[in-house]
Amino acid sequence: HFPQVSRLLREAGVHAEPVFTEHKFHAVELTVSAVKAGYRHILVVGGDGTLLRAAPYAQRHNVPLLGINLGHLGFLAELEPADIPNLPAIIEVAEKDGEVLVLEEYIQGDTLSYLLAGDVFSARQTRQIARQLCRALWVLHAIGAVHRDIKPENIILRGKDVVLIDFDASRIQKPEQCEDTKILATTGYAAPEQYGLSQTDGRADIYSMGVLMNVLMTGQHPSQKQVRGRMGRIIQKCTMTAPEKRYQTIFALLEAL
């Protein structure tokens, strides 16, 4: 079917550069290169002539561009078939010789850091944002992943949806290890254990959630100015130094909110 596809594209007056490959990793690699080169319409056709993938992903998700991550994120393959409003859609994951390519949805909207430059959020708005983030983290924690970099720059408001982005610092929890292999953290938002004191788990994300909520409501870290009242008590529990004194699961935090 490959020559037929090429001929039909030429007859339709479409400028195209058909490339043939039998390997999934190479196909994803070509897609990454094509997006970086500025191509906005990419068709992937199977050997039987079936359209396997079309980019932009707008045909199903109304998304104009593809976002790309390259790295160690093979665990994101578990999210590939999912459609989760609070996480970017994972379009395809391919792995070869330890290298992982991830094609993910490009999220359009304003980051919380951009919005915070204008004004702080109300308690009601903060709860709404935090609840949606909890749902995103619930999915990640369910597959054993820890985000480890929750901060205003990594959260986008897309209409009514709050989307958690940037998995570069994420890792899979490994119970047999006593500390993280790599120390990755954003100062102020990272839990103490992210600095090599112990291995991080979902409670590190809960710590960051506490700092985030305080920053959204006051513009400051809780060590400088802490929210009072019920939200203040929730934030205080999230940001306890000892992980065992925090909410133990993201679902427990969601219920508190």
C-alpha positions as semicolon CSV with decimal commas, in nm:
position;residue;x (nm);y (nm);z (nm)
1;H;0,000;0,000;0,000
2;F;0,298;0,232;0,043
3;P;0,331;0,328;-0,328
4;Q;-0,046;0,381;-0,348
5;V;-0,042;0,621;-0,051
6;S;0,247;0,814;-0,208
7;R;0,066;0,838;-0,543
8;L;-0,262;0,953;-0,387
9;L;-0,083;1,225;-0,190
10;R;0,092;1,350;-0,504
11;E;-0,234;1,350;-0,702
12;A;-0,400;1,550;-0,425
13;G;-0,128;1,813;-0,453
14;V;0,000;1,741;-0,103
15;H;0,368;1,809;-0,043
16;A;0,477;1,494;0,139
17;E;0,790;1,297;0,217
18;P;0,688;0,930;0,246
19;V;0,923;0,714;0,455
20;F;0,898;0,337;0,494
21;T;0,990;0,155;0,814
22;E;0,905;-0,182;0,969
23;H;0,998;-0,091;1,327
24;K;0,778;0,091;1,580
25;F;1,072;0,268;1,744
26;H;1,190;0,402;1,409
27;A;0,837;0,513;1,323
28;V;0,812;0,711;1,649
29;E;1,163;0,847;1,593
30;L;1,063;0,969;1,246
31;T;0,750;1,130;1,390
32;V;0,959;1,314;1,650
33;S;1,196;1,439;1,380
34;A;0,909;1,545;1,156
35;V;0,740;1,747;1,431
36;K;1,070;1,915;1,519
37;A;1,119;1,997;1,150
38;G;0,787;2,177;1,143
39;Y;0,559;1,919;0,980
40;R;0,209;1,942;1,125
41;H;0,032;1,656;0,946
42;I;0,181;1,311;0,983
43;L;0,007;0,994;0,865
44;V;0,115;0,650;0,984
45;V;-0,024;0,373;0,765
46;G;-0,008;0,002;0,846
47;G;0,088;-0,274;0,606
48;D;-0,277;-0,350;0,534
49;G;-0,349;0,011;0,442
50;T;-0,511;0,096;0,777
51;L;-0,448;0,444;0,914
52;L;-0,271;0,379;1,245
53;R;-0,209;0,733;1,361
54;A;-0,263;1,085;1,237
55;A;-0,097;1,394;1,374
56;P;-0,203;1,649;1,474
57;Y;-0,400;1,452;1,729
58;A;-0,691;1,687;1,664
59;Q;-0,897;1,418;1,493
60;R;-0,980;1,272;1,835
61;H;-0,872;1,530;2,094
62;N;-0,887;1,868;1,915
63;V;-0,518;1,926;1,986
64;P;-0,327;2,126;1,724
65;L;0,030;2,017;1,805
66;L;0,227;1,725;1,934
67;G;0,448;1,771;2,237
68;I;0,756;1,554;2,271
69;N;0,952;1,413;2,562
70;L;1,273;1,217;2,521
71;G;1,417;1,028;2,815
72;H;1,373;0,756;3,073
73;L;0,993;0,755;3,083
74;G;0,907;0,403;2,971
75;F;0,649;0,371;3,249
76;L;0,431;0,622;3,061
77;A;0,344;0,339;2,823
78;E;0,093;0,232;3,087
79;L;-0,092;0,560;3,026
80;E;-0,085;0,524;2,647
81;P;-0,445;0,404;2,600
82;A;-0,588;0,630;2,872
83;D;-0,780;0,954;2,826
84;I;-0,726;1,151;3,147
85;P;-0,835;1,518;3,149
86;N;-0,572;1,622;3,406
87;L;-0,270;1,465;3,230
88;P;-0,139;1,508;2,874
89;A;-0,257;1,231;2,643
90;I;0,025;0,983;2,585
91;I;0,004;0,912;2,214
92;E;0,281;0,657;2,176
93;V;0,581;0,522;2,365
94;A;0,863;0,328;2,201
95;E;1,179;0,187;2,358
96;K;1,500;0,051;2,208
97;D;1,835;-0,025;2,373
98;G;1,741;0,171;2,684
99;E;1,632;0,481;2,489
100;V;1,270;0,585;2,523
101;L;1,071;0,811;2,292
102;V;0,741;0,953;2,412
103;L;0,492;1,137;2,194
104;E;0,253;1,333;2,412
105;E;-0,023;1,586;2,371
106;Y;0,080;1,951;2,360
107;I;-0,121;2,140;2,623
108;Q;-0,231;2,492;2,534
109;G;-0,325;2,728;2,815
110;D;-0,180;2,945;3,091
111;T;0,051;2,813;3,361
112;L;-0,031;2,883;3,725
113;S;0,295;3,077;3,751
114;Y;0,174;3,313;3,477
115;L;-0,163;3,357;3,647
116;L;0,000;3,411;3,987
117;A;0,181;3,712;3,844
118;G;-0,158;3,882;3,833
119;D;-0,308;3,784;4,169
120;V;-0,336;3,503;4,421
121;F;-0,620;3,249;4,416
122;S;-0,912;3,224;4,657
123;A;-0,952;2,925;4,890
124;R;-1,235;2,796;4,670
125;Q;-1,028;2,825;4,351
126;T;-0,730;2,661;4,520
127;R;-0,941;2,365;4,634
128;Q;-1,077;2,319;4,282
129;I;-0,726;2,321;4,134
130;A;-0,590;2,090;4,404
131;R;-0,870;1,836;4,361
132;Q;-0,796;1,803;3,990
133;L;-0,424;1,768;4,058
134;C;-0,503;1,496;4,311
135;R;-0,688;1,304;4,039
136;A;-0,385;1,333;3,807
137;L;-0,151;1,215;4,083
138;W;-0,390;0,934;4,176
139;V;-0,336;0,791;3,827
140;L;0,044;0,829;3,844
141;H;0,068;0,683;4,194
142;A;-0,152;0,389;4,089
143;I;0,117;0,278;3,840
144;G;0,391;0,330;4,100
145;A;0,515;0,663;3,960
146;V;0,606;0,978;4,155
147;H;0,597;1,313;3,973
148;R;0,853;1,488;4,200
149;D;0,825;1,833;4,040
150;I;0,486;1,981;4,124
151;K;0,511;2,360;4,093
152;P;0,313;2,642;3,926
153;E;0,528;2,626;3,609
154;N;0,425;2,262;3,554
155;I;0,050;2,315;3,586
156;I;-0,160;2,452;3,301
157;L;-0,520;2,573;3,308
158;R;-0,687;2,456;2,987
159;G;-1,041;2,589;3,005
160;K;-1,188;2,427;3,316
161;D;-0,928;2,149;3,323
162;V;-0,613;2,163;3,534
163;V;-0,336;1,969;3,356
164;L;-0,016;1,846;3,524
165;I;0,273;1,845;3,276
166;D;0,649;1,777;3,258
167;F;0,744;1,425;3,364
168;D;1,120;1,484;3,336
169;A;1,177;1,442;3,711
170;S;0,933;1,152;3,747
171;R;1,044;0,809;3,859
172;I;0,906;0,469;3,948
173;Q;0,914;0,388;4,319
174;K;1,145;0,093;4,393
175;P;1,072;-0,049;4,741
176;E;1,408;-0,231;4,754
177;Q;1,603;0,098;4,738
178;C;1,664;0,318;5,041
179;E;1,720;0,639;4,843
180;D;1,667;0,787;4,497
181;T;1,926;0,709;4,229
182;K;1,909;1,069;4,101
183;I;1,841;1,381;4,304
184;L;1,599;1,602;4,110
185;A;1,409;1,875;4,290
186;T;1,280;2,231;4,269
187;T;1,393;2,418;4,579
188;G;1,099;2,520;4,797
189;Y;0,855;2,268;4,649
190;A;1,055;1,947;4,693
191;A;1,006;1,728;4,998
192;P;1,310;1,683;5,227
193;E;1,355;1,321;5,120
194;Q;1,412;1,435;4,759
195;Y;1,753;1,564;4,863
196;G;1,885;1,211;4,915
197;L;1,762;1,150;5,271
198;S;1,548;0,854;5,164
199;Q;1,365;0,714;4,863
200;T;1,071;0,923;4,745
201;D;0,720;0,787;4,718
202;G;0,377;0,944;4,665
203;R;0,408;1,136;4,992
204;A;0,675;1,357;4,830
205;D;0,411;1,475;4,584
206;I;0,175;1,539;4,877
207;Y;0,440;1,766;5,036
208;S;0,470;1,962;4,710
209;M;0,092;1,988;4,691
210;G;0,090;2,154;5,033
211;V;0,351;2,410;4,930
212;L;0,167;2,472;4,603
213;M;-0,168;2,537;4,774
214;N;-0,006;2,783;5,015
215;V;0,168;2,967;4,729
216;L;-0,158;2,986;4,533
217;M;-0,337;3,149;4,827
218;T;-0,062;3,373;4,967
219;G;0,204;3,401;4,697
220;Q;0,458;3,277;4,952
221;H;0,614;2,956;5,083
222;P;0,446;2,826;5,403
223;S;0,770;2,891;5,595
224;Q;0,722;3,262;5,522
225;K;0,346;3,298;5,547
226;Q;0,104;3,012;5,608
227;V;-0,265;3,005;5,528
228;R;-0,490;2,994;5,835
229;G;-0,811;2,805;5,903
230;R;-0,909;2,470;5,759
231;M;-0,696;2,505;5,446
232;G;-0,403;2,601;5,668
233;R;-0,439;2,281;5,868
234;I;-0,450;2,074;5,547
235;I;-0,137;2,250;5,417
236;Q;0,041;2,201;5,749
237;K;-0,024;1,826;5,741
238;C;0,091;1,802;5,379
239;T;0,420;1,976;5,455
240;M;0,531;1,787;5,764
241;T;0,903;1,705;5,744
242;A;0,850;1,337;5,828
243;P;0,661;1,158;5,547
244;E;0,474;0,937;5,797
245;K;0,309;1,246;5,948
246;R;0,165;1,365;5,616
247;Y;-0,146;1,236;5,440
248;Q;-0,040;0,884;5,347
249;T;-0,216;0,871;5,009
250;I;-0,325;1,125;4,752
251;F;-0,680;0,993;4,797
252;A;-0,668;1,091;5,167
253;L;-0,570;1,444;5,064
254;L;-0,846;1,451;4,803
255;E;-1,099;1,355;5,071
256;A;-0,969;1,628;5,303
257;L;-1,018;1,882;5,026
